[in-house]
CSV table of C-alpha atoms in Angstrom, one decimal:
chain,number,residue,atom,x,y,z
A,8,MET,CA,27.2,0.9,-10.6
A,9,SER,CA,28.7,3.9,-13.0
A,10,GLU,CA,31.6,2.2,-13.5
A,11,GLU,CA,29.7,-0.5,-15.3
A,12,PHE,CA,28.7,1.8,-17.8
A,13,ASN,CA,32.2,3.4,-18.6
A,14,LEU,CA,32.2,3.2,-22.5
A,15,SER,CA,34.7,5.1,-24.4
A,16,ALA,CA,33.7,6.9,-27.5
A,17,ASN,CA,34.5,4.4,-29.3
A,18,GLN,CA,32.2,1.9,-27.9
A,19,LEU,CA,29.3,4.2,-27.9
A,20,ASP,CA,30.1,4.7,-31.5
A,21,ALA,CA,29.7,0.8,-31.6
A,22,LEU,CA,26.2,0.2,-29.9
A,23,ARG,CA,24.9,3.6,-32.0
A,24,GLU,CA,25.7,1.3,-35.0
A,25,ILE,CA,24.1,-2.3,-34.3
A,26,GLY,CA,21.3,0.1,-33.0
A,27,ASN,CA,20.7,1.9,-36.8
A,28,VAL,CA,21.9,-1.2,-39.1
A,29,GLY,CA,18.8,-2.9,-36.3
A,30,ALA,CA,16.6,-0.3,-36.3
A,31,GLY,CA,17.2,-0.2,-40.2
A,32,ASN,CA,16.2,-3.3,-40.7
A,33,SER,CA,13.2,-3.0,-38.6
A,34,ALA,CA,11.6,0.1,-40.8
A,35,THR,CA,12.3,-1.9,-43.8
A,36,ALA,CA,10.5,-4.6,-42.9
A,37,LEU,CA,7.6,-2.1,-41.1
A,38,SER,CA,7.4,-0.2,-44.8
A,39,GLN,CA,7.0,-3.6,-46.6
A,40,ILE,CA,4.2,-4.7,-44.5
A,41,ILE,CA,2.9,-1.0,-44.6
A,42,ASN,CA,4.2,-0.6,-47.9
A,43,ARG,CA,5.5,3.3,-47.8
A,44,ARG,CA,8.3,4.6,-46.5
A,45,ILE,CA,10.1,4.6,-43.5
A,46,ASP,CA,12.5,7.2,-42.2
A,47,MET,CA,14.3,7.1,-38.8
A,48,ASN,CA,16.7,8.6,-37.1
A,49,VAL,CA,20.4,8.2,-35.9
A,50,PRO,CA,20.2,5.9,-32.9
A,51,LYS,CA,20.5,7.7,-29.7
A,52,VAL,CA,22.3,5.5,-27.1
A,53,ALA,CA,22.6,7.3,-24.0
A,54,LEU,CA,22.9,7.0,-20.2
A,55,VAL,CA,19.9,8.7,-18.7
A,56,PRO,CA,18.9,8.9,-15.4
A,57,LEU,CA,15.6,6.8,-15.1
A,58,ASP,CA,13.6,9.5,-14.9
A,59,THR,CA,13.8,11.2,-17.9
A,60,VAL,CA,13.3,8.4,-20.1
A,61,PRO,CA,9.6,9.6,-19.9
A,62,ASP,CA,10.3,12.8,-21.4
A,63,LEU,CA,11.8,11.9,-24.3
A,64,VAL,CA,8.4,10.0,-25.6
A,65,GLY,CA,6.6,13.2,-25.3
A,66,GLY,CA,6.4,13.0,-21.3
A,67,PRO,CA,4.9,10.8,-18.2
A,68,ASP,CA,1.4,11.3,-19.4
A,69,THR,CA,1.6,11.4,-23.1
A,70,ILE,CA,-0.9,8.1,-23.9
A,71,VAL,CA,0.9,5.8,-26.1
A,72,VAL,CA,0.9,2.2,-27.2
A,73,GLY,CA,3.3,0.1,-25.8
A,74,VAL,CA,5.0,-3.5,-27.5
A,75,PHE,CA,6.9,-5.2,-25.0
A,76,LEU,CA,8.7,-7.9,-24.9
A,77,ARG,CA,11.5,-9.8,-23.1
A,78,VAL,CA,14.7,-10.7,-24.8
A,79,TYR,CA,16.2,-14.1,-23.2
A,80,GLY,CA,19.5,-14.9,-24.3
A,81,LYS,CA,23.0,-13.8,-22.8
A,82,ALA,CA,22.6,-10.3,-23.0
A,83,PRO,CA,19.0,-10.5,-21.5
A,84,GLY,CA,17.5,-7.5,-21.9
A,85,ASN,CA,13.7,-5.8,-22.6
A,86,ILE,CA,11.9,-4.2,-25.8
A,87,LEU,CA,9.5,-1.2,-25.8
A,88,PHE,CA,8.1,0.2,-29.6
A,89,LEU,CA,5.6,3.2,-28.5
A,90,LEU,CA,3.3,4.6,-30.6
A,91,PRO,CA,1.7,7.8,-29.6
A,92,GLN,CA,-1.9,6.8,-29.9
A,93,LYS,CA,-3.1,8.3,-32.7
A,94,SER,CA,0.2,6.8,-34.5
A,95,ALA,CA,-1.3,3.5,-33.3
A,96,PHE,CA,-4.5,4.1,-34.6
A,97,TYR,CA,-3.1,5.6,-38.1
A,98,LEU,CA,-0.7,2.0,-38.1
A,99,VAL,CA,-4.0,0.2,-37.2
A,100,ASP,CA,-6.0,1.2,-40.2
A,101,THR,CA,-3.0,1.1,-42.7
A,102,LEU,CA,-2.7,-2.8,-41.4
A,103,MET,CA,-6.8,-3.2,-41.2
A,104,GLY,CA,-7.4,-1.8,-44.7
A,105,LYS,CA,-9.3,0.7,-43.0
A,106,LYS,CA,-9.9,4.6,-43.9
A,107,HIS,CA,-7.8,6.6,-42.3
A,108,GLY,CA,-8.8,8.2,-38.7
A,109,GLU,CA,-12.0,5.5,-38.2
A,110,THR,CA,-9.8,3.2,-35.9
A,111,GLU,CA,-10.4,5.7,-32.0
A,112,LYS,CA,-10.4,2.2,-29.9
A,113,LEU,CA,-8.1,-0.9,-29.9
A,114,ASP,CA,-10.4,-4.4,-30.3
A,115,PHE,CA,-8.5,-7.6,-30.0
A,116,MET,CA,-8.0,-7.9,-33.9
A,117,ASP,CA,-6.3,-4.2,-33.6
A,118,GLU,CA,-4.0,-5.2,-30.0
A,119,SER,CA,-3.2,-8.6,-32.4
A,120,ALA,CA,-2.2,-6.6,-35.3
A,121,LEU,CA,0.7,-4.6,-33.4
A,122,MET,CA,2.0,-7.1,-31.1
A,123,GLU,CA,2.5,-9.1,-34.6
A,124,ILE,CA,4.4,-5.4,-35.3
A,125,GLY,CA,6.2,-5.6,-32.7
A,126,ASN,CA,6.9,-9.5,-32.8
A,127,ILE,CA,8.3,-8.5,-36.8
A,128,LEU,CA,10.0,-5.0,-35.2
A,129,ALA,CA,12.5,-6.9,-32.6
A,130,GLY,CA,13.1,-10.0,-34.9
A,131,ALA,CA,14.3,-7.7,-36.9
A,132,TYR,CA,16.6,-6.1,-35.3
A,133,LEU,CA,18.0,-8.7,-32.6
A,134,ASN,CA,19.1,-10.4,-36.0
A,135,ALA,CA,21.2,-7.3,-36.5
A,136,PHE,CA,22.5,-7.8,-33.5
A,137,PHE,CA,23.2,-11.0,-34.2
A,138,THR,CA,25.1,-10.3,-37.1
A,139,PHE,CA,27.4,-8.0,-35.0
A,140,THR,CA,28.2,-9.7,-31.7
A,141,GLN,CA,27.1,-13.5,-32.6
A,142,ILE,CA,25.7,-13.2,-29.2
A,143,SER,CA,21.7,-15.2,-30.2
A,144,MET,CA,19.0,-13.8,-28.4
A,145,LEU,CA,15.0,-14.6,-28.3
A,146,PRO,CA,11.8,-12.4,-27.6
A,147,SER,CA,9.2,-12.8,-25.5
A,148,ILE,CA,5.6,-13.2,-27.0
A,149,PRO,CA,4.9,-9.5,-27.1
A,150,ALA,CA,2.3,-7.9,-24.7
A,151,LEU,CA,0.8,-4.4,-25.4
A,152,ALA,CA,-0.7,-1.7,-23.2
A,153,MET,CA,-2.2,1.2,-23.8
A,154,ASP,CA,-1.9,4.5,-21.4
A,155,MET,CA,0.4,6.4,-19.6
A,156,ALA,CA,3.8,6.9,-21.3
A,157,GLY,CA,4.8,6.6,-17.8
A,158,ALA,CA,3.2,4.4,-16.7
A,159,ILE,CA,4.6,1.8,-19.4
A,160,LEU,CA,8.0,2.9,-19.1
A,161,ASN,CA,7.9,1.5,-15.1
A,162,VAL,CA,8.0,-2.4,-16.1
A,163,VAL,CA,11.4,-1.7,-18.6
A,164,LEU,CA,12.8,0.7,-16.0
A,165,VAL,CA,11.9,-1.2,-12.5
A,166,GLN,CA,13.8,-3.5,-13.0
A,167,LEU,CA,17.0,-1.2,-13.8
A,168,GLY,CA,16.2,1.1,-11.0
A,169,GLN,CA,16.7,-2.2,-8.9
A,170,MET,CA,20.4,-1.7,-10.2
A,171,GLY,CA,21.1,1.7,-10.3
A,172,ASP,CA,19.5,4.9,-11.3
A,173,THR,CA,20.7,5.3,-14.9
A,174,ALA,CA,19.2,3.4,-17.6
A,175,MET,CA,21.1,2.7,-20.8
A,176,VAL,CA,18.7,3.3,-23.7
A,177,ILE,CA,19.4,2.8,-27.5
A,178,GLU,CA,16.1,4.7,-29.0
A,179,THR,CA,15.5,5.3,-32.3
A,180,GLU,CA,12.5,6.8,-33.9
A,181,PHE,CA,10.3,6.2,-36.9
A,182,LEU,CA,8.1,8.3,-39.0
A,183,SER,CA,6.5,7.1,-42.1
A,184,GLU,CA,7.0,10.1,-45.1
A,185,ASP,CA,2.9,10.2,-45.0
A,186,ASP,CA,3.7,11.7,-41.4
A,187,GLY,CA,1.1,9.9,-40.1
A,188,ILE,CA,3.1,7.0,-38.0
A,189,ASN,CA,5.6,8.1,-36.0
A,190,GLY,CA,7.0,5.2,-33.4
A,191,HIS,CA,10.2,5.3,-30.3
A,192,PHE,CA,12.3,2.2,-30.0
A,193,PHE,CA,13.6,1.2,-27.5
A,194,LEU,CA,15.8,-2.0,-26.5
A,195,VAL,CA,17.2,-1.3,-23.0
A,196,PRO,CA,19.6,-4.4,-22.1
A,197,ASP,CA,20.0,-5.7,-18.4
A,198,PRO,CA,22.5,-3.9,-16.5
A,199,GLY,CA,25.0,-7.1,-16.5
A,200,SER,CA,24.0,-7.2,-21.1
A,201,LEU,CA,25.9,-4.1,-21.6
A,202,GLU,CA,29.8,-5.7,-21.1
A,203,THR,CA,28.5,-9.1,-22.6
A,204,ILE,CA,27.5,-6.8,-25.9
A,205,ILE,CA,30.6,-5.0,-25.9
A,206,SER,CA,33.0,-7.9,-25.4
A,207,ALA,CA,31.2,-9.6,-27.7
A,208,VAL,CA,31.8,-6.6,-30.3
A,209,GLY,CA,35.3,-6.1,-29.4
A,210,VAL,CA,35.9,-2.0,-29.5
A,211,GLU,CA,38.1,-1.2,-26.6
B,26,MET,CA,-4.7,26.5,-10.3
B,27,PRO,CA,-2.0,27.9,-7.4
B,28,ASP,CA,1.5,26.5,-6.8
B,29,LEU,CA,1.4,22.8,-8.8
B,30,ILE,CA,4.1,20.9,-7.3
B,31,ARG,CA,5.7,18.4,-10.2
B,32,VAL,CA,6.8,14.8,-8.3
B,33,GLY,CA,9.2,12.7,-10.4
B,34,MET,CA,9.2,9.2,-10.0
B,35,ALA,CA,11.6,8.1,-7.6
B,36,ASP,CA,11.2,11.8,-5.5
B,37,TYR,CA,9.2,13.1,-2.8
B,38,LYS,CA,8.2,16.9,-2.4
B,39,VAL,CA,6.6,18.3,0.8
B,40,GLY,CA,4.2,21.4,0.7
B,41,GLN,CA,1.8,23.4,2.3
B,42,SER,CA,-1.7,24.9,1.5
B,43,PRO,CA,-2.9,26.2,-1.3
B,44,ALA,CA,0.2,24.2,-3.0
B,45,THR,CA,-1.3,20.8,-4.6
B,46,LEU,CA,1.3,18.2,-5.0
B,47,ILE,CA,1.0,16.4,-8.3
B,48,SER,CA,2.8,13.1,-10.1
B,49,TYR,CA,2.4,11.9,-13.8
B,50,GLY,CA,2.1,9.1,-14.7
B,51,LEU,CA,2.2,6.2,-12.5
B,52,GLY,CA,2.4,2.0,-13.1
B,53,SER,CA,3.5,-0.3,-10.7
B,54,CYS,CA,5.0,3.1,-8.3
B,55,ILE,CA,2.9,4.4,-5.6
B,56,GLY,CA,2.6,7.9,-5.2
B,57,VAL,CA,2.4,7.8,-0.7
B,58,SER,CA,0.0,11.2,0.0
B,59,LEU,CA,0.6,12.6,3.9
B,60,TYR,CA,-1.8,15.6,5.0
B,61,ASP,CA,-2.1,16.7,8.1
B,62,PRO,CA,-5.8,18.5,7.7
B,63,GLN,CA,-5.4,21.2,10.5
B,64,THR,CA,-2.2,22.5,9.7
B,65,LYS,CA,-2.5,22.0,5.7
B,66,ILE,CA,1.0,20.3,5.4
B,67,GLY,CA,1.0,17.3,3.1
B,68,GLY,CA,3.9,15.7,0.9
B,69,LEU,CA,3.1,13.3,-1.9
B,70,LEU,CA,6.3,10.5,-2.5
B,71,HIS,CA,6.1,8.8,-5.4
B,72,ILE,CA,8.1,5.0,-4.9
B,73,MET,CA,9.5,2.1,-7.6
B,74,LEU,CA,10.3,-0.6,-5.1
B,75,PRO,CA,9.5,-1.3,-2.2
B,76,ASP,CA,12.6,-2.9,-0.3
B,77,SER,CA,16.3,-0.9,-0.3
B,78,THR,CA,18.2,-3.7,0.7
B,79,GLN,CA,17.4,-6.8,-2.1
B,80,ALA,CA,18.9,-3.9,-4.7
B,81,ARG,CA,22.2,-2.6,-4.9
B,82,ALA,CA,23.0,0.9,-3.8
B,83,SER,CA,21.8,3.8,-4.9
B,84,ASP,CA,22.1,7.4,-4.6
B,85,ASN,CA,18.3,7.9,-4.2
B,86,PRO,CA,16.4,6.4,-1.0
B,87,ALA,CA,13.3,7.9,-2.3
B,88,LYS,CA,13.2,5.7,-4.5
B,89,PHE,CA,12.0,3.1,-2.7
B,90,ALA,CA,9.3,2.6,-0.4
B,91,ASP,CA,11.5,1.8,3.3
B,92,THR,CA,14.0,4.5,2.9
B,93,GLY,CA,11.9,7.2,0.8
B,94,PHE,CA,9.1,7.0,3.5
B,95,PRO,CA,11.0,8.2,6.5
B,96,LEU,CA,12.4,10.8,4.3
B,97,MET,CA,8.9,12.7,3.7
B,98,LEU,CA,8.0,12.0,6.8
B,99,LYS,CA,10.8,13.7,8.6
B,100,ASP,CA,10.2,16.9,6.5
B,101,VAL,CA,6.7,17.5,6.8
B,102,LEU,CA,7.4,17.0,10.7
B,103,LYS,CA,9.7,20.1,10.4
B,104,MET,CA,7.2,22.0,8.5
B,105,GLY,CA,5.4,21.8,11.7
B,106,ALA,CA,2.7,19.1,11.0
B,107,SER,CA,1.8,16.3,13.4
B,108,GLN,CA,2.5,12.8,13.4
B,109,SER,CA,-0.8,11.5,15.4
B,110,ARG,CA,-3.1,14.4,13.1
B,111,LEU,CA,-1.3,12.7,9.7
B,112,VAL,CA,-2.9,10.3,7.5
B,113,ALA,CA,-2.3,8.7,4.7
B,114,LYS,CA,-3.7,8.1,1.0
B,115,ILE,CA,-2.0,5.5,-1.3
B,116,ALA,CA,-2.6,5.3,-5.3
B,117,GLY,CA,-1.1,3.1,-8.0
B,118,GLY,CA,0.9,0.0,-8.0
B,119,ALA,CA,-0.8,-1.8,-11.4
B,120,GLN,CA,0.4,-4.1,-13.8
B,121,MET,CA,0.9,-3.0,-16.0
B,122,PHE,CA,1.8,-5.9,-18.9
B,123,ALA,CA,-0.7,-8.6,-18.2
B,124,PHE,CA,1.8,-12.5,-19.2
B,125,ALA,CA,1.3,-16.0,-18.4
B,126,ASN,CA,4.6,-16.4,-16.5
B,127,ALA,CA,4.5,-12.8,-14.2
B,128,THR,CA,8.2,-12.9,-13.1
B,129,ASP,CA,8.2,-11.0,-9.2
B,130,ILE,CA,9.5,-8.3,-10.8
B,131,MET,CA,6.5,-8.5,-13.3
B,132,ARG,CA,4.4,-7.6,-10.6
B,133,VAL,CA,6.5,-5.2,-8.3
B,134,GLY,CA,3.5,-2.8,-8.4
B,135,ALA,CA,1.2,-5.7,-5.6
B,136,ARG,CA,4.9,-6.0,-4.1
B,137,ASN,CA,5.0,-2.1,-3.9
B,138,ALA,CA,1.4,-1.7,-1.8
B,139,GLU,CA,2.2,-4.5,0.5
B,140,ALA,CA,5.7,-2.6,1.2
B,141,VAL,CA,4.2,0.9,2.2
B,142,LYS,CA,1.4,0.0,3.8
B,143,LYS,CA,4.1,-2.2,6.0
B,144,ILE,CA,5.7,1.0,6.8
B,145,LEU,CA,3.0,3.3,7.4
B,146,LYS,CA,1.8,0.5,10.6
B,147,ASP,CA,5.7,0.6,11.0
B,148,HIS,CA,4.8,4.2,11.6
B,149,ARG,CA,1.4,4.2,13.2
B,150,ILE,CA,0.5,6.3,10.4
B,151,ARG,CA,-3.6,5.7,9.8
B,152,LEU,CA,-4.2,4.9,5.0
B,153,ILE,CA,-7.3,6.0,4.7
B,154,ALA,CA,-7.7,5.6,1.4
B,155,GLU,CA,-6.2,2.9,-1.1
B,156,ASP,CA,-6.5,2.7,-5.0
B,157,THR,CA,-4.7,0.4,-6.0
B,158,GLY,CA,-3.8,-2.9,-8.1
B,159,GLY,CA,-5.1,-3.1,-12.0
B,160,THR,CA,-3.7,-3.0,-15.4
B,161,TYR,CA,-4.0,0.8,-16.0
B,162,GLY,CA,-1.2,3.7,-15.4
B,163,ARG,CA,-2.1,6.9,-12.9
B,164,THR,CA,-1.8,10.5,-12.7
B,165,VAL,CA,-1.9,11.6,-8.6
B,166,SER,CA,-2.1,15.0,-7.0
B,167,ILE,CA,-3.3,16.3,-3.9
B,168,ASP,CA,-4.0,19.0,-2.9
B,169,LEU,CA,-3.2,20.6,0.1
B,170,THR,CA,-6.0,22.7,1.1
B,171,ASN,CA,-8.0,20.1,1.4
B,172,GLY,CA,-6.4,17.1,1.6
B,173,ALA,CA,-8.8,15.3,-1.4
B,174,TYR,CA,-6.5,12.8,-3.6
B,175,LYS,CA,-6.9,12.8,-7.1
B,176,VAL,CA,-6.2,9.7,-9.2
B,177,LYS,CA,-6.5,10.1,-13.0
B,178,THR,CA,-7.2,7.1,-15.4
B,179,ILE,CA,-7.5,7.3,-19.5
B,180,ASP,CA,-10.0,5.2,-19.5
B,181,LYS,CA,-12.1,6.0,-16.2
B,182,GLY,CA,-11.7,10.0,-15.8
B,183,GLU,CA,-10.7,11.2,-12.2
B,184,LYS,CA,-12.1,10.3,-9.3
B,185,GLU,CA,-11.5,11.0,-5.5
B,186,ILE,CA,-11.1,9.6,-2.9
């Protein structure tokens, strides 16, 4: 499977740039919703062994809230927005106009709000992808789970696991200005999709 | 706790009392433990997928139930366990996200559980405890001093099966 992922430095740069603009769109959207500045790091674009992916978010038994969306279209894949439990509660407090620290578990409305955030972030992100690649990609309706990071990431990794032992991940970390929220946004293209994306960008 | 040995995803480890083998954050994956109560030798396998024949070539046989289990079995026997005394316990196989139109890949947890049970039967190993299914993640560990298989979830805490 490795031949599929023999990307040149330029191609990796191109992916990083797409990820950067996509995440920038998402960060702006999130910042407008919660009315706070959101910073983000330069996206990591990396081919990582499957079993190390949970370490990117603090280890497989870290409790996180994950919003998962399947991406349909010519370059299918998965989007996963992961928030440490504390950040997710903080975000819910902010969205629902509650005092910080008030949310201690997620009720139906809270989950719905977080899924909507996932939806908006994914939409903003995929828009950037479309601008660069002219490949139209549509997100599914979101699904949410609060659980161990390893268990949630399983969903994404299993599909890749059928094809090989590594995952191409485009990952961005978000951080709100008051440090209350940090989240990880993952775009994990299905194995065949990466080629489609790369050839659409036209970088050798 | 003496000798806590971590088993990663798509990996297996074998050991002997007083070691404890542990694997964190299983979703649709399954943790298969083997234990010989007399020699106190055992193993823990963390599989991701049911069947290597339905996947593309992989460098890692421990990823699949059908290829991973025989490897672990061979290693515990090599350490001195007896196949007739070995007992198995399994946990995991959840479906983390409920989708209305769940594809095959979403139901991989249930397929993993079936595949593991079949392979245990094929090797004539008794399955004496099971905690599979559901929609939540699990951390599993086997204490090789007594064969206790512990399953930890975030809502229900820790239980022994």
